[in-house]
mmCIF file of C-alpha atoms in Angstrom:
data_model
loop_
_atom_site.group_PDB
_atom_site.id
_atom_site.type_symbol
_atom_site.label_atom_id
_atom_site.label_comp_id
_atom_site.label_asym_id
_atom_site.label_seq_id
_atom_site.Cartn_x
_atom_site.Cartn_y
_atom_site.Cartn_z
ATOM 1 C CA MET A 1 0.000 0.000 0.000
ATOM 2 C CA SER A 2 1.389 3.418 -0.944
ATOM 3 C CA GLN A 3 2.030 5.881 1.859
ATOM 4 C CA LYS A 4 -0.480 8.696 2.168
ATOM 5 C CA LYS A 5 0.858 11.967 0.853
ATOM 6 C CA ARG A 6 1.416 14.802 3.275
ATOM 7 C CA ARG A 7 -0.831 17.764 2.599
ATOM 8 C CA VAL A 8 1.347 20.871 2.368
ATOM 9 C CA GLY A 9 -0.266 24.280 2.349
ATOM 10 C CA VAL A 10 1.858 26.837 0.506
ATOM 11 C CA ILE A 11 0.812 30.328 1.563
ATOM 12 C CA PHE A 12 1.862 33.269 -0.618
ATOM 13 C CA GLY A 13 1.049 36.841 -1.572
ATOM 14 C CA GLY A 14 0.212 38.924 1.457
ATOM 15 C CA ARG A 15 -0.233 42.544 2.369
ATOM 16 C CA SER A 16 3.391 43.678 2.407
ATOM 17 C CA GLY A 17 5.318 45.633 -0.192
ATOM 18 C CA GLU A 18 6.980 42.355 -1.139
ATOM 19 C CA HIS A 19 3.759 40.819 -2.464
ATOM 20 C CA GLU A 20 5.082 40.389 -6.011
ATOM 21 C CA VAL A 21 8.337 38.821 -4.799
ATOM 22 C CA SER A 22 6.292 36.337 -2.772
ATOM 23 C CA LEU A 23 4.403 35.328 -5.912
ATOM 24 C CA MET A 24 7.681 34.705 -7.734
ATOM 25 C CA SER A 25 8.967 32.594 -4.836
ATOM 26 C CA ALA A 26 5.723 30.607 -4.629
ATOM 27 C CA ARG A 27 5.761 29.767 -8.328
ATOM 28 C CA SER A 28 9.258 28.390 -7.921
ATOM 29 C CA VAL A 29 8.400 26.328 -4.819
ATOM 30 C CA LEU A 30 5.263 24.910 -6.420
ATOM 31 C CA ASP A 31 7.255 23.918 -9.502
ATOM 32 C CA ALA A 32 10.008 22.225 -7.490
ATOM 33 C CA ILE A 33 8.101 20.411 -4.740
ATOM 34 C CA ASP A 34 7.816 16.634 -5.205
ATOM 35 C CA LYS A 35 4.186 15.982 -6.204
ATOM 36 C CA ASP A 36 4.721 12.245 -5.650
ATOM 37 C CA ARG A 37 5.397 12.849 -1.943
ATOM 38 C CA TYR A 38 3.115 15.798 -1.218
ATOM 39 C CA GLU A 39 -0.399 16.924 -1.961
ATOM 40 C CA VAL A 40 0.189 20.616 -2.477
ATOM 41 C CA VAL A 41 -2.520 23.103 -1.510
ATOM 42 C CA PRO A 42 -1.834 26.660 -2.752
ATOM 43 C CA ILE A 43 -3.348 29.354 -0.536
ATOM 44 C CA GLY A 44 -3.199 32.951 -1.709
ATOM 45 C CA ILE A 45 -3.488 36.150 0.269
ATOM 46 C CA THR A 46 -4.357 39.293 -1.668
ATOM 47 C CA LYS A 47 -2.851 42.719 -1.084
ATOM 48 C CA THR A 48 -5.935 43.600 0.962
ATOM 49 C CA GLY A 49 -5.498 40.564 3.204
ATOM 50 C CA ARG A 50 -8.178 38.267 1.766
ATOM 51 C CA TRP A 51 -7.430 34.538 1.797
ATOM 52 C CA LEU A 52 -8.067 32.680 -1.458
ATOM 53 C CA PRO A 53 -8.614 28.913 -1.899
ATOM 54 C CA PRO A 54 -6.525 26.953 -4.434
ATOM 55 C CA ALA A 55 -8.450 27.670 -7.633
ATOM 56 C CA ARG A 56 -8.617 31.382 -6.939
ATOM 57 C CA ALA A 57 -5.122 31.469 -5.474
ATOM 58 C CA GLN A 58 -3.848 30.367 -8.883
ATOM 59 C CA ARG A 59 -5.121 33.659 -10.273
ATOM 60 C CA LEU A 60 -2.521 35.483 -8.230
ATOM 61 C CA LEU A 61 0.214 33.247 -9.630
ATOM 62 C CA THR A 62 -0.858 33.364 -13.263
ATOM 63 C CA GLY A 63 -1.216 37.130 -13.328
ATOM 64 C CA GLU A 64 -4.919 37.059 -14.159
ATOM 65 C CA ALA A 65 -6.629 40.425 -14.401
ATOM 66 C CA PRO A 66 -6.936 42.188 -11.036
ATOM 67 C CA SER A 67 -10.695 42.422 -11.534
ATOM 68 C CA ALA A 68 -10.940 38.626 -11.488
ATOM 69 C CA VAL A 69 -9.064 38.396 -8.213
ATOM 70 C CA GLN A 70 -11.147 41.252 -6.845
ATOM 71 C CA ASP A 71 -14.302 39.309 -7.710
ATOM 72 C CA ALA A 72 -12.848 36.294 -5.916
ATOM 73 C CA GLU A 73 -12.048 38.345 -2.829
ATOM 74 C CA GLY A 74 -15.670 39.014 -2.116
ATOM 75 C CA GLN A 75 -16.422 35.284 -2.116
ATOM 76 C CA SER A 76 -13.677 34.075 0.210
ATOM 77 C CA SER A 77 -12.744 33.990 3.864
ATOM 78 C CA ALA A 78 -10.686 31.684 6.062
ATOM 79 C CA VAL A 79 -10.780 30.251 9.552
ATOM 80 C CA LEU A 80 -7.882 28.423 11.192
ATOM 81 C CA ALA A 81 -8.599 26.103 14.101
ATOM 82 C CA PRO A 82 -6.838 23.182 15.810
ATOM 83 C CA THR A 83 -8.237 19.695 15.435
ATOM 84 C CA GLN A 84 -7.535 16.434 17.240
ATOM 85 C CA ARG A 85 -4.828 15.830 14.677
ATOM 86 C CA SER A 86 -3.392 19.278 15.453
ATOM 87 C CA SER A 87 -3.714 20.267 11.828
ATOM 88 C CA MET A 88 -5.458 23.091 10.068
ATOM 89 C CA VAL A 89 -9.077 23.277 9.072
ATOM 90 C CA VAL A 90 -9.937 26.118 6.741
ATOM 91 C CA GLY A 91 -13.606 26.841 6.484
ATOM 92 C CA SER A 92 -15.659 28.926 4.094
ATOM 93 C CA LEU A 93 -13.072 28.839 1.309
ATOM 94 C CA GLY A 94 -15.571 27.355 -1.061
ATOM 95 C CA GLY A 95 -15.158 24.003 0.702
ATOM 96 C CA ALA A 96 -11.821 23.631 -1.063
ATOM 97 C CA LEU A 97 -9.742 23.081 2.064
ATOM 98 C CA GLY A 98 -12.053 20.966 4.173
ATOM 99 C CA GLU A 99 -9.373 18.392 4.974
ATOM 100 C CA PRO A 100 -6.609 19.203 7.469
ATOM 101 C CA LEU A 101 -3.164 20.251 6.301
ATOM 102 C CA ASP A 102 -0.158 18.419 7.721
ATOM 103 C CA VAL A 103 2.289 21.306 7.421
ATOM 104 C CA VAL A 104 2.346 24.860 6.102
ATOM 105 C CA PHE A 105 5.102 26.409 4.006
ATOM 106 C CA PRO A 106 4.745 30.198 4.311
ATOM 107 C CA VAL A 107 6.318 31.780 1.251
ATOM 108 C CA LEU A 108 5.589 35.274 2.513
ATOM 109 C CA HIS A 109 8.106 38.086 2.576
ATOM 110 C CA GLY A 110 7.965 41.172 4.772
ATOM 111 C CA PRO A 111 5.335 42.332 7.295
ATOM 112 C CA TYR A 112 2.273 40.165 7.967
ATOM 113 C CA GLY A 113 4.129 37.054 6.886
ATOM 114 C CA GLU A 114 7.800 37.068 7.842
ATOM 115 C CA ASP A 115 7.594 39.176 11.001
ATOM 116 C CA GLY A 116 6.012 36.701 13.426
ATOM 117 C CA THR A 117 2.366 37.522 12.765
ATOM 118 C CA MET A 118 1.724 34.511 10.524
ATOM 119 C CA GLN A 119 3.877 32.345 12.779
ATOM 120 C CA GLY A 120 1.839 33.325 15.838
ATOM 121 C CA PHE A 121 -1.356 32.636 13.926
ATOM 122 C CA LEU A 122 -0.142 29.134 13.028
ATOM 123 C CA ASP A 123 1.116 28.508 16.576
ATOM 124 C CA LEU A 124 -2.336 29.336 17.956
ATOM 125 C CA ALA A 125 -3.790 26.724 15.614
ATOM 126 C CA ASN A 126 -0.998 24.286 16.571
ATOM 127 C CA ILE A 127 0.085 23.771 12.955
ATOM 128 C CA PRO A 128 3.600 22.739 11.884
ATOM 129 C CA TYR A 129 5.183 25.341 9.620
ATOM 130 C CA VAL A 130 8.450 25.896 7.827
ATOM 131 C CA GLY A 131 10.891 28.448 9.215
ATOM 132 C CA ALA A 132 11.486 30.445 12.345
ATOM 133 C CA GLY A 133 8.975 30.864 15.159
ATOM 134 C CA VAL A 134 7.468 34.086 16.448
ATOM 135 C CA LEU A 135 10.544 35.413 18.245
ATOM 136 C CA GLY A 136 13.087 34.597 15.545
ATOM 137 C CA SER A 137 10.796 35.941 12.841
ATOM 138 C CA ALA A 138 10.133 39.206 14.686
ATOM 139 C CA LEU A 139 13.806 39.812 15.466
ATOM 140 C CA GLY A 140 14.804 38.866 11.940
ATOM 141 C CA MET A 141 12.332 41.353 10.474
ATOM 142 C CA ASP A 142 13.248 44.388 12.588
ATOM 143 C CA LYS A 143 16.691 45.459 11.389
ATOM 144 C CA GLY A 144 17.278 47.644 14.442
ATOM 145 C CA LYS A 145 16.479 44.974 17.037
ATOM 146 C CA MET A 146 18.310 42.372 14.981
ATOM 147 C CA LYS A 147 21.498 44.412 15.177
ATOM 148 C CA GLU A 148 21.027 45.079 18.889
ATOM 149 C CA VAL A 149 20.857 41.339 19.601
ATOM 150 C CA TRP A 150 23.876 40.618 17.420
ATOM 151 C CA ARG A 151 25.895 43.341 19.108
ATOM 152 C CA TYR A 152 24.898 41.975 22.525
ATOM 153 C CA HIS A 153 26.297 38.601 21.442
ATOM 154 C CA GLY A 154 29.540 40.230 20.376
ATOM 155 C CA LEU A 155 28.969 39.755 16.653
ATOM 156 C CA PRO A 156 30.357 42.362 14.208
ATOM 157 C CA VAL A 157 27.683 44.589 12.670
ATOM 158 C CA VAL A 158 27.500 47.653 10.464
ATOM 159 C CA ASP A 159 26.918 50.710 12.664
ATOM 160 C CA TRP A 160 23.403 52.166 12.580
ATOM 161 C CA THR A 161 20.856 54.474 14.161
ATOM 162 C CA VAL A 162 17.054 54.333 14.274
ATOM 163 C CA LEU A 163 14.565 57.088 13.425
ATOM 164 C CA ARG A 164 10.793 56.996 13.793
ATOM 165 C CA ARG A 165 8.091 58.771 11.863
ATOM 166 C CA PHE A 166 6.852 60.763 14.878
ATOM 167 C CA GLN A 167 10.404 62.042 15.478
ATOM 168 C CA TRP A 168 10.683 63.126 11.860
ATOM 169 C CA ARG A 169 7.403 64.996 12.134
ATOM 170 C CA GLU A 170 8.360 66.697 15.396
ATOM 171 C CA ASP A 171 11.979 67.686 14.719
ATOM 172 C CA ARG A 172 13.470 67.074 11.297
ATOM 173 C CA ASP A 173 16.650 68.942 12.092
ATOM 174 C CA ALA A 174 17.405 66.675 15.059
ATOM 175 C CA CYS A 175 16.733 63.600 12.894
ATOM 176 C CA LEU A 176 19.018 64.883 10.166
ATOM 177 C CA ARG A 177 21.789 65.539 12.679
ATOM 178 C CA GLU A 178 21.448 62.021 14.055
ATOM 179 C CA ALA A 179 21.324 60.471 10.580
ATOM 180 C CA SER A 180 24.354 62.457 9.435
ATOM 181 C CA ARG A 181 26.690 61.276 12.184
ATOM 182 C CA PHE A 182 28.080 58.476 9.990
ATOM 183 C CA GLY A 183 28.975 60.905 7.225
ATOM 184 C CA PHE A 184 28.208 60.318 3.571
ATOM 185 C CA PRO A 185 27.306 58.273 1.705
ATOM 186 C CA CYS A 186 24.967 56.377 4.025
ATOM 187 C CA PHE A 187 22.035 54.030 3.557
ATOM 188 C CA VAL A 188 18.459 54.629 4.707
ATOM 189 C CA LYS A 189 16.126 51.622 4.978
ATOM 190 C CA PRO A 190 12.667 50.775 6.269
ATOM 191 C CA ALA A 191 13.338 48.796 9.454
ATOM 192 C CA ASN A 192 10.715 46.139 8.700
ATOM 193 C CA LEU A 193 10.867 45.379 5.016
ATOM 194 C CA GLY A 194 13.049 43.406 2.624
ATOM 195 C CA SER A 195 13.764 42.912 -1.078
ATOM 196 C CA SER A 196 15.429 46.349 -1.057
ATOM 197 C CA VAL A 197 12.012 48.035 -1.124
ATOM 198 C CA GLY A 198 12.249 51.659 0.036
ATOM 199 C CA ILE A 199 16.045 51.682 0.406
ATOM 200 C CA GLY A 200 17.976 54.793 -0.537
ATOM 201 C CA LYS A 201 21.629 55.774 -0.686
ATOM 202 C CA ALA A 202 22.203 59.365 0.419
ATOM 203 C CA HIS A 203 25.395 60.609 -1.215
ATOM 204 C CA ASP A 204 25.298 63.916 0.653
ATOM 205 C CA ALA A 205 23.231 65.937 3.104
ATOM 206 C CA ALA A 206 21.035 67.285 0.316
ATOM 207 C CA GLU A 207 19.817 63.775 -0.609
ATOM 208 C CA LEU A 208 19.211 62.602 2.948
ATOM 209 C CA PRO A 209 15.711 64.065 3.559
ATOM 210 C CA ALA A 210 14.280 62.449 0.409
ATOM 211 C CA CYS A 211 15.770 59.077 1.371
ATOM 212 C CA ILE A 212 14.211 59.296 4.827
ATOM 213 C CA GLU A 213 10.848 60.307 3.359
ATOM 214 C CA GLU A 214 10.912 57.350 0.970
ATOM 215 C CA ALA A 215 11.775 54.865 3.727
ATOM 216 C CA LEU A 216 9.011 56.300 5.933
ATOM 217 C CA ARG A 217 6.499 55.638 3.139
ATOM 218 C CA HIS A 218 6.997 51.918 3.849
ATOM 219 C CA ASP A 219 7.502 51.804 7.635
ATOM 220 C CA GLU A 220 7.109 54.072 10.647
ATOM 221 C CA LYS A 221 10.609 53.090 11.727
ATOM 222 C CA VAL A 222 13.744 53.451 9.602
ATOM 223 C CA ILE A 223 17.403 52.732 10.120
ATOM 224 C CA VAL A 224 20.313 54.764 8.831
ATOM 225 C CA GLU A 225 23.488 52.749 8.293
ATOM 226 C CA GLU A 226 27.106 53.638 7.892
ATOM 227 C CA PHE A 227 28.412 53.080 4.376
ATOM 228 C CA VAL A 228 30.774 50.132 4.039
ATOM 229 C CA ASP A 229 32.934 49.741 0.959
ATOM 230 C CA GLY A 230 32.527 46.004 0.858
ATOM 231 C CA ARG A 231 31.626 42.989 -1.198
ATOM 232 C CA GLU A 232 28.148 41.557 -0.649
ATOM 233 C CA ILE A 233 28.411 37.987 0.599
ATOM 234 C CA GLU A 234 25.495 35.675 1.402
ATOM 235 C CA VAL A 235 25.320 32.379 3.295
ATOM 236 C CA ALA A 236 22.317 30.037 3.525
ATOM 237 C CA VAL A 237 21.609 28.397 6.901
ATOM 238 C CA LEU A 238 19.527 25.266 7.418
ATOM 239 C CA GLY A 239 18.552 23.434 10.607
ATOM 240 C CA ASN A 240 17.022 23.670 14.066
ATOM 241 C CA HIS A 241 19.264 22.888 17.054
ATOM 242 C CA LYS A 242 22.344 22.187 14.947
ATOM 243 C CA PRO A 243 22.114 24.526 11.965
ATOM 244 C CA GLU A 244 24.513 24.191 9.079
ATOM 245 C CA ALA A 245 25.864 26.819 6.696
ATOM 246 C CA SER A 246 26.167 26.570 2.934
ATOM 247 C CA ILE A 247 29.173 27.678 0.964
ATOM 248 C CA PRO A 248 29.224 31.484 0.618
ATOM 249 C CA GLY A 249 28.059 33.270 -2.496
ATOM 250 C CA GLU A 250 28.720 36.784 -3.720
ATOM 251 C CA ILE A 251 26.366 39.299 -5.316
ATOM 252 C CA VAL A 252 27.855 41.789 -7.761
ATOM 253 C CA PRO A 253 24.998 44.269 -8.268
ATOM 254 C CA SER A 254 24.299 45.816 -11.639
ATOM 255 C CA ASN A 255 23.490 49.146 -10.007
ATOM 256 C CA GLU A 256 25.362 51.246 -7.482
ATOM 257 C CA PHE A 257 23.922 48.986 -4.800
ATOM 258 C CA TYR A 258 21.697 45.897 -4.766
ATOM 259 C CA ASP A 259 18.355 47.683 -5.089
ATOM 260 C CA TYR A 260 14.998 46.233 -6.191
ATOM 261 C CA ASN A 261 15.743 46.823 -9.865
ATOM 262 C CA ALA A 262 19.119 45.095 -9.622
ATOM 263 C CA LYS A 263 17.588 42.174 -7.712
ATOM 264 C CA TYR A 264 14.499 41.433 -9.746
ATOM 265 C CA LEU A 265 14.127 43.501 -12.889
ATOM 266 C CA ASP A 266 17.172 44.182 -15.041
ATOM 267 C CA GLY A 267 18.692 40.686 -14.848
ATOM 268 C CA LYS A 268 22.214 42.093 -14.988
ATOM 269 C CA SER A 269 23.476 41.462 -11.454
ATOM 270 C CA GLU A 270 26.146 38.784 -11.223
ATOM 271 C CA GLU A 271 26.197 35.871 -8.774
ATOM 272 C CA ARG A 272 29.414 34.125 -7.887
ATOM 273 C CA ILE A 273 28.949 30.710 -6.300
ATOM 274 C CA PRO A 274 31.141 29.928 -4.510
ATOM 275 C CA ALA A 275 32.285 33.422 -3.613
ATOM 276 C CA PRO A 276 35.954 33.948 -4.496
ATOM 277 C CA LEU A 277 37.149 34.424 -0.921
ATOM 278 C CA PRO A 278 40.301 33.332 0.910
ATOM 279 C CA SER A 279 39.586 30.041 2.689
ATOM 280 C CA ASP A 280 39.862 31.586 6.150
ATOM 281 C CA ILE A 281 37.385 34.357 5.283
ATOM 282 C CA ALA A 282 34.969 31.857 3.739
ATOM 283 C CA GLU A 283 35.082 29.812 6.925
ATOM 284 C CA ARG A 284 34.657 32.963 9.008
ATOM 285 C CA VAL A 285 31.426 33.994 7.243
ATOM 286 C CA ARG A 286 30.019 30.468 7.540
ATOM 287 C CA GLU A 287 30.786 30.414 11.260
ATOM 288 C CA LEU A 288 29.263 33.859 11.791
ATOM 289 C CA ALA A 289 26.172 32.918 9.767
ATOM 290 C CA VAL A 290 25.399 30.071 12.170
ATOM 291 C CA LYS A 291 26.087 32.270 15.220
ATOM 292 C CA ALA A 292 23.848 35.036 13.854
ATOM 293 C CA PHE A 293 21.072 32.529 13.123
ATOM 294 C CA THR A 294 21.323 31.011 16.603
ATOM 295 C CA ALA A 295 21.517 34.367 18.417
ATOM 296 C CA LEU A 296 18.142 35.366 16.978
ATOM 297 C CA GLU A 297 16.498 32.042 17.982
ATOM 298 C CA CYS A 298 15.894 31.166 14.342
ATOM 299 C CA SER A 299 14.993 27.715 13.063
ATOM 300 C CA GLY A 300 14.469 25.955 9.776
ATOM 301 C CA MET A 301 16.018 28.372 7.332
ATOM 302 C CA GLY A 302 17.650 31.744 6.995
ATOM 303 C CA ARG A 303 19.898 33.640 4.629
ATOM 304 C CA VAL A 304 22.555 35.716 6.347
ATOM 305 C CA ASP A 305 24.033 38.647 4.441
ATOM 306 C CA PHE A 306 27.476 40.125 5.038
ATOM 307 C CA PHE A 307 29.843 42.800 3.904
ATOM 308 C CA VAL A 308 33.483 41.828 3.465
ATOM 309 C CA THR A 309 35.483 45.037 3.254
ATOM 310 C CA ARG A 310 37.607 45.519 0.166
ATOM 311 C CA LEU A 311 40.483 46.681 2.307
ATOM 312 C CA GLY A 312 41.416 44.249 5.058
ATOM 313 C CA ASN A 313 38.731 41.595 4.454
ATOM 314 C CA GLU A 314 36.861 42.594 7.629
ATOM 315 C CA VAL A 315 33.611 40.622 7.941
ATOM 316 C CA LEU A 316 30.501 42.544 9.049
ATOM 317 C CA LEU A 317 26.951 41.246 9.453
ATOM 318 C CA ASN A 318 24.364 43.118 7.445
ATOM 319 C CA GLU A 319 21.031 41.325 7.991
ATOM 320 C CA ILE A 320 19.170 38.002 8.019
ATOM 321 C CA ASN A 321 16.166 36.896 5.998
ATOM 322 C CA THR A 322 14.110 34.280 7.850
ATOM 323 C CA ILE A 323 11.996 33.574 4.752
ATOM 324 C CA PRO A 324 14.574 34.086 2.029
ATOM 325 C CA GLY A 325 13.651 34.355 -1.602
ATOM 326 C CA PHE A 326 12.836 31.148 -3.473
ATOM 327 C CA THR A 327 12.594 32.705 -6.929
ATOM 328 C CA PRO A 328 14.536 31.182 -9.840
ATOM 329 C CA ILE A 329 17.268 33.775 -9.256
ATOM 330 C CA SER A 330 17.305 33.561 -5.446
ATOM 331 C CA MET A 331 20.543 32.788 -3.677
ATOM 332 C CA TYR A 332 19.144 30.581 -0.899
ATOM 333 C CA PRO A 333 18.235 27.547 -3.042
ATOM 334 C CA LYS A 334 21.196 28.178 -5.351
ATOM 335 C CA LEU A 335 23.663 28.158 -2.448
ATOM 336 C CA TRP A 336 22.297 24.863 -1.134
ATOM 337 C CA ALA A 337 22.320 23.337 -4.604
ATOM 338 C CA ALA A 338 25.989 24.294 -4.943
ATOM 339 C CA THR A 339 26.641 22.822 -1.482
ATOM 340 C CA GLY A 340 25.120 19.518 -2.562
ATOM 341 C CA LEU A 341 21.441 19.807 -1.620
ATOM 342 C CA PRO A 342 19.220 20.235 -4.713
ATOM 343 C CA TYR A 343 16.048 22.309 -4.645
ATOM 344 C CA ASP A 344 13.562 19.438 -4.253
ATOM 345 C CA ARG A 345 15.556 17.863 -1.414
ATOM 346 C CA LEU A 346 15.891 21.271 0.229
ATOM 347 C CA ILE A 347 12.102 21.534 0.326
ATOM 348 C CA ASP A 348 11.908 18.009 1.777
ATOM 349 C CA ARG A 349 14.379 18.952 4.499
ATOM 350 C CA LEU A 350 12.549 22.158 5.372
ATOM 351 C CA ILE A 351 9.301 20.226 5.784
ATOM 352 C CA GLU A 352 11.074 17.646 7.960
ATOM 353 C CA LEU A 353 12.525 20.411 10.147
ATOM 354 C CA ALA A 354 9.084 22.031 10.490
ATOM 355 C CA ILE A 355 7.562 18.803 11.766
ATOM 356 C CA GLU A 356 10.534 18.098 14.065
ATOM 357 C CA ARG A 357 10.167 21.521 15.656
ATOM 358 C CA TRP A 358 6.386 21.123 16.020
ATOM 359 C CA GLU A 359 6.767 17.701 17.644
ATOM 360 C CA GLU A 360 9.259 19.069 20.164
ATOM 361 C CA ARG A 361 7.055 22.041 21.018
ATOM 362 C CA ASN A 362 4.106 19.732 21.571
ATOM 363 C CA GLN A 363 5.998 17.867 24.290
ATOM 364 C CA ASN A 364 5.167 20.900 26.427
ATOM 365 C CA LEU A 365 1.422 20.507 26.009
#
């Protein structure tokens, strides 16, 4: 008798500014996942936060006219609740998801998906899910708190300061003085967003206000970072209690820095896998990637980004992505493939880690 397939819910879309990137990642995951082992259930979330069952979720992935998705929104809603099997029951989605799911793979980037909100939602329903839990997700999303934790653990980070929207409204001059203390150029970023959305490089004091305004369009909290003349190095991490690091890769952006256009649109950025680094520096970034992952209480997966200075090969942590990109051009699956773990087996391992973590947590119940 053949073994019953695990039902895997793949959740994508969402309300964040990274909605389109999530769709690209989801297409890639759905193409790569082993259909012989898993019954895959696509679940879409629109930009307005509506949950769509599989048939309508496909409209998000295929780029169907927005009016069609809008029509679907008015006909859909979702309820998550625990069952005796500790799986998910989704009601009122046209009856399409009446059976429980065995595990959820959130392919959501940014707020309302990668920041602990979805993870808390799934924890309440006692559902296994891929990736970090609430704490690791929240710390990994907030670039300011992330750096505070890393610094507490003695890990090397790029220097930064935090500004909030209310401060900018009350006293712009004070904010500009604080943001200018690193000199120029400097980077201004939304604290809780990824995919380079809303990031600006201020080359001088005249450009700084516009960069802050743009970042504040996406988040009420922004960070200003010291400029580092460094190479952009990325390491993929996989595991729970004993995480492992992939070989490092390097991004050579097509633009002045690795902005949204360079990442996803122009197709001209260069990836070097493995990164051409001295062996001791390569080992250093792998070691720091695991330490950074562990310090934030992450689990399952994470991509840790570094700067390696052009003079002196100093290694500095930049940030972590707890739900890294899974698009065809994304470094996370490419780094693991180059390390010896192909895409389909990577998905298998992530699902295994999700269930392992859920089983351990349920020993407390």
